[in-house]
XYZ file of C-alpha atoms in Angstrom:
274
model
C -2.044 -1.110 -7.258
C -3.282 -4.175 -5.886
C -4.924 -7.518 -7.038
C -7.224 -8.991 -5.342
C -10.747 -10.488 -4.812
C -12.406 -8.366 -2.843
C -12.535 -6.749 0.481
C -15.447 -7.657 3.413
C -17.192 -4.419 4.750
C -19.547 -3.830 7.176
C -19.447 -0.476 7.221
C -22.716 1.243 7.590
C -22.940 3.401 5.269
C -22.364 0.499 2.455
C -24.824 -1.667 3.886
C -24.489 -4.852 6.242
C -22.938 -7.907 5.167
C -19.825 -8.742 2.953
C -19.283 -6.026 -0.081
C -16.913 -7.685 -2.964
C -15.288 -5.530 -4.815
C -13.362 -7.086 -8.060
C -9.851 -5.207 -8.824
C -7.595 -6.270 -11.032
C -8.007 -9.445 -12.410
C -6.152 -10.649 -16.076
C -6.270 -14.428 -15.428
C -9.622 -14.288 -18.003
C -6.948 -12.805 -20.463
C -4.324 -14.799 -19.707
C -6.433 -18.563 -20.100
C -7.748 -16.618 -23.377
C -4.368 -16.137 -24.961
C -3.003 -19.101 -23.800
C -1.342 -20.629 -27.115
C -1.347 -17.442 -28.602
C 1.397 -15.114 -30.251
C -1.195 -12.804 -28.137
C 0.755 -10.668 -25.788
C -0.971 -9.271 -22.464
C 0.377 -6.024 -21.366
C -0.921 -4.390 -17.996
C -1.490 -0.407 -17.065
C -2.375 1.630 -14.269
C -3.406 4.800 -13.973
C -0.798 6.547 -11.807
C -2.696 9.692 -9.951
C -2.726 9.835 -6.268
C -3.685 13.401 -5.715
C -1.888 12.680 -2.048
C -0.419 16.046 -0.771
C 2.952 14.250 -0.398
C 2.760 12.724 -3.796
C 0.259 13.584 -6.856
C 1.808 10.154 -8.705
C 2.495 6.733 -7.280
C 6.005 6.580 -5.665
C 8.814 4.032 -7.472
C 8.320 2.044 -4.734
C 4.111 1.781 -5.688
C 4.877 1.819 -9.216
C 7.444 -1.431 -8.626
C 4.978 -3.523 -6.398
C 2.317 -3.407 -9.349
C 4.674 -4.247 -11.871
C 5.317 -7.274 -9.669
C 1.824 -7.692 -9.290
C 1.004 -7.734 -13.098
C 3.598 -10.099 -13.547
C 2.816 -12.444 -10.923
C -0.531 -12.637 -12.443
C 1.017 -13.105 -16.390
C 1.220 -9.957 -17.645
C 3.943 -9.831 -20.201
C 4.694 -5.878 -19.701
C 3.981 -3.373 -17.893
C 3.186 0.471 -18.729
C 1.204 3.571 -17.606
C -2.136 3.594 -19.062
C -1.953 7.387 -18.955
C -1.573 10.050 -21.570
C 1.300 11.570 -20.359
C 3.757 10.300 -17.196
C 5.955 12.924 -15.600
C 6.223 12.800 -12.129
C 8.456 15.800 -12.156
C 7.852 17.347 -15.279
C 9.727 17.341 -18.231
C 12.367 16.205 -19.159
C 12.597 13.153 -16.965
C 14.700 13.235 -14.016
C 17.100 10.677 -12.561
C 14.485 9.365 -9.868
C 12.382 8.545 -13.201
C 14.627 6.711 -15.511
C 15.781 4.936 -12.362
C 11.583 3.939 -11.974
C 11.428 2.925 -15.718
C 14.606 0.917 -15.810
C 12.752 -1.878 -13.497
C 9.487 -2.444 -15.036
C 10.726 -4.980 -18.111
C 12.669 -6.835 -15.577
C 10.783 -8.966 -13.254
C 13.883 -10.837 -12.005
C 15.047 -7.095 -11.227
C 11.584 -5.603 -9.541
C 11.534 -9.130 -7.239
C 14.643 -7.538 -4.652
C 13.053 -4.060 -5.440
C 11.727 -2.131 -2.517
C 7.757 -1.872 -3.129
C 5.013 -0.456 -1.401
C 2.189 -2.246 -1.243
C -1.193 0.179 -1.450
C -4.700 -0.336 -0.865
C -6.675 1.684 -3.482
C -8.103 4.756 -2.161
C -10.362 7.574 -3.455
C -7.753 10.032 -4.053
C -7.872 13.597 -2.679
C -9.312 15.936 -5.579
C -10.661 15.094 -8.821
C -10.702 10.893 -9.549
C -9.438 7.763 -7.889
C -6.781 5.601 -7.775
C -8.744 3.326 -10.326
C -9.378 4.780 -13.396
C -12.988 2.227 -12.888
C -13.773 4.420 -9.856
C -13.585 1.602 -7.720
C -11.997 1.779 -4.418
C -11.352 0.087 -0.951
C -10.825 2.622 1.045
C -11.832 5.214 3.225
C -14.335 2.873 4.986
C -16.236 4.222 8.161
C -15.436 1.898 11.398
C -18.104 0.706 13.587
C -17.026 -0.122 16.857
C -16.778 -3.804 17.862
C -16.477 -4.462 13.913
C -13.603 -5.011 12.199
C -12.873 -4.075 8.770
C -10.495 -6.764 6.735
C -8.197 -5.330 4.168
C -6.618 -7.445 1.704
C -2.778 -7.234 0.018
C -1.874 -9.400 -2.270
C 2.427 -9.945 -2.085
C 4.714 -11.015 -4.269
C 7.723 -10.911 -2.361
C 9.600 -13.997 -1.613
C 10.551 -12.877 1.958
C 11.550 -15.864 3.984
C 14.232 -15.622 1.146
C 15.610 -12.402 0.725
C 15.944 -12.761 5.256
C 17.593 -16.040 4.821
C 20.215 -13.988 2.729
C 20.178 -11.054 4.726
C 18.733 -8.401 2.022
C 15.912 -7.599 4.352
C 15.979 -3.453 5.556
C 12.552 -3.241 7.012
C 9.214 -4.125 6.515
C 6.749 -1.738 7.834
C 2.616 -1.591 8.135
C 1.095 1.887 7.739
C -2.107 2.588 8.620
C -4.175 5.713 8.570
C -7.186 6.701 10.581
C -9.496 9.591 9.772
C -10.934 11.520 12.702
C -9.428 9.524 14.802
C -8.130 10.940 18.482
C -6.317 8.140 20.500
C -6.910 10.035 23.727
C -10.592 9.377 23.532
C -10.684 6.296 20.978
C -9.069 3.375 20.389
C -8.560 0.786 18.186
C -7.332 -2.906 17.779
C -4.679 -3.765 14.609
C -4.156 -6.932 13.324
C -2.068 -8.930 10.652
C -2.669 -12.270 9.022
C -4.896 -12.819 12.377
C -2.146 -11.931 14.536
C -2.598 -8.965 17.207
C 0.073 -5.920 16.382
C 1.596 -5.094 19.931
C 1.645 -1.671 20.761
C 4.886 -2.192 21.374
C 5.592 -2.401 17.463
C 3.682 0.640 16.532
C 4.880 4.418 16.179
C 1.675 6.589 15.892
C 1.749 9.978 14.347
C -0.725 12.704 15.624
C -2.643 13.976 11.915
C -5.010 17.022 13.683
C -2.911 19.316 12.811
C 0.472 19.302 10.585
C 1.434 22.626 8.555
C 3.473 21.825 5.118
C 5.200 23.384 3.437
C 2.295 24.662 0.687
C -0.634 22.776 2.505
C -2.208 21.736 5.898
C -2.418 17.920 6.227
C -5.768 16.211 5.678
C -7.758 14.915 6.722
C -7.321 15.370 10.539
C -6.790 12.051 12.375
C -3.971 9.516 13.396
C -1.756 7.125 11.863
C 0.287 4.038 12.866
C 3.565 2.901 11.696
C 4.456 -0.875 12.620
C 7.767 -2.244 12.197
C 6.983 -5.513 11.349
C 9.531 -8.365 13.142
C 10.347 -11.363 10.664
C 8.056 -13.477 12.359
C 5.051 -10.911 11.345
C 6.673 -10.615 7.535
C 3.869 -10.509 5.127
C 3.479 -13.896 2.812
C 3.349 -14.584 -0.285
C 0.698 -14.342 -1.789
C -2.944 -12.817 -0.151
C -2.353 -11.135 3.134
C -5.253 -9.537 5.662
C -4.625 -6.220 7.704
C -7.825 -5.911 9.990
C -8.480 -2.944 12.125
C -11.279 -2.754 14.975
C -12.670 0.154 16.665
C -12.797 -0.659 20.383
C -13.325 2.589 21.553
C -14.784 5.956 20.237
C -15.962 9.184 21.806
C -19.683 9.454 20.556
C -19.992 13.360 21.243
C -17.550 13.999 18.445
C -20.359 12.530 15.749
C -17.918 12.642 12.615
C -17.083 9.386 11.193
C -13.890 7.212 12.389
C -12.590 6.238 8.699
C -10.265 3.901 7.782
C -8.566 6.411 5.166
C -4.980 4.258 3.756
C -3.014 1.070 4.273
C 0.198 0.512 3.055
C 2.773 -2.152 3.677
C 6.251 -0.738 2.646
C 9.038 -3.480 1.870
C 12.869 -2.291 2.088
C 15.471 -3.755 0.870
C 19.320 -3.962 1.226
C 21.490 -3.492 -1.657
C 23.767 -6.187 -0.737
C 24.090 -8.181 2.403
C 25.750 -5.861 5.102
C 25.340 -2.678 2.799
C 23.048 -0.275 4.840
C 21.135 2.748 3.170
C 23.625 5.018 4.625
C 27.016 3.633 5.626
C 27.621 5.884 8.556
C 25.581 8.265 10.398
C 27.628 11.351 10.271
């Protein structure tokens, strides 16, 4: 779901020094076809195997249709053998995703969420290459640099008042802020506690599942001065603090950057509360 260069770990157990992993990357293609009746068209393979959600959300699905595009894709698909997020037939949440993804003037006011790939839980990963970003273990006193690549024209969409929210999620595995801590940070700037809503992970029954794995995560509402830009963007999380009696590993597990939009200036989700 996300293109980009690479991503600098110093995790131990990949090894010291910078790690650069290639994701997707079609600007060979595109310099290739150039002049062409050639047509580049751009897939992903959909699985999550989150507990929440086995597929990527609309709002996924959206940002890397923006992505492809921004890159010069001239479609967009699911390079999958079958797509049914719900089964079949399609639902309404469906056709509703579908509708967006030949319409790039359409998908750029779109709400997106922007995901780092992940090794999904289960069989596979987010990239059907195997390659992921995440989890990565956190060493403390190290920080680990995550990279997301936008395509929203923000300072835009606020100047006409069709900004909802803009959030930063991140997800810590084995993580316990009672006895660790850790430092956030976004396009070099400190997060503020202040901005963050955590979410205690050790133990949270579902409705068919228990969630895993155990840790903590943090959910920043991001103020317009912090709004992501366009183009590459660094989250960058430290670990300043960690009990070392509990030996398992403090991972970096997902990071997400969630972009909501209004659909019209003062038109609100829900119009009144009750």
């Amino acid at each position: 779901f996300q293109a980009e260069d690479g991503i600098r770990d110093r995790s131990p157990s990949r090894g010291l020094g910078d790690v650069y992993k290639r994701q997707l990357d079609i600007r060979a293609a595109v310099k290739l076809t150039q002049g062409t009746e050639c047509r580049i068209l751009t897939g992903i393979a959909s699985h999550l195997g989150r507990q929440l959600d086995s597929i990527a959300t609309p709002e996924m699905t959206w940002a890397a249709a923006a992505l492809a595009y921004e890159l010069g894709s001239d479609g967009f698909g699911f390079a999958s053998g079958m797509w049914a997020p719900h089964g079949w037939p399609w639902k309404a949440e469906d056709y509703s995703t579908l509708r967006l993804l030949g319409h790039p003037d359409m998908l750029a006011k779109a709400n997106k969420t922007y995901f780092a790939p992940s090794q999904s839980r289960g069989e596979g990963t987010t990239l059907r290459d195997g390659r992921t970003l995440l989890p990565i273990e956190l060493v403390e006193g190290k920080a680990v640099t995550i990279p997301l690549r936008v395509v929203d024209d923000l300072e835009r969409w606020s100047r006409l008042g069709r900004i909802h929210s803009v959030r930063l999620f991140v997800r810590l595995a084995n993580f316990c802020p009672s006895i660790d801590a850790a430092e956030f940070s976004f396009n070099g700037k400190k997060l503020p506690e202040s901005l963050g809503r955590g979410s205690d992970m050790h133990f949270r029954v579902l409705e068919e599942a228990i969630l895993g794995p155990y840790g903590y995560a943090v959910d920043f509402a991001l103020p317009e001065e912090l709004y992501p830009k366009h183009g590459r963007n660094e989250v960058s999380v430290t670990l300043t603090r960690h009990e070392a009696r509990l030996h398992a590993p403090r991972n970096l597990y997902d990071v997400a950057l969630l972009i909501e939009y209004l659909p019209h200036r003062n038109f609100p989700p829900v119009a009144v509360p009750f």
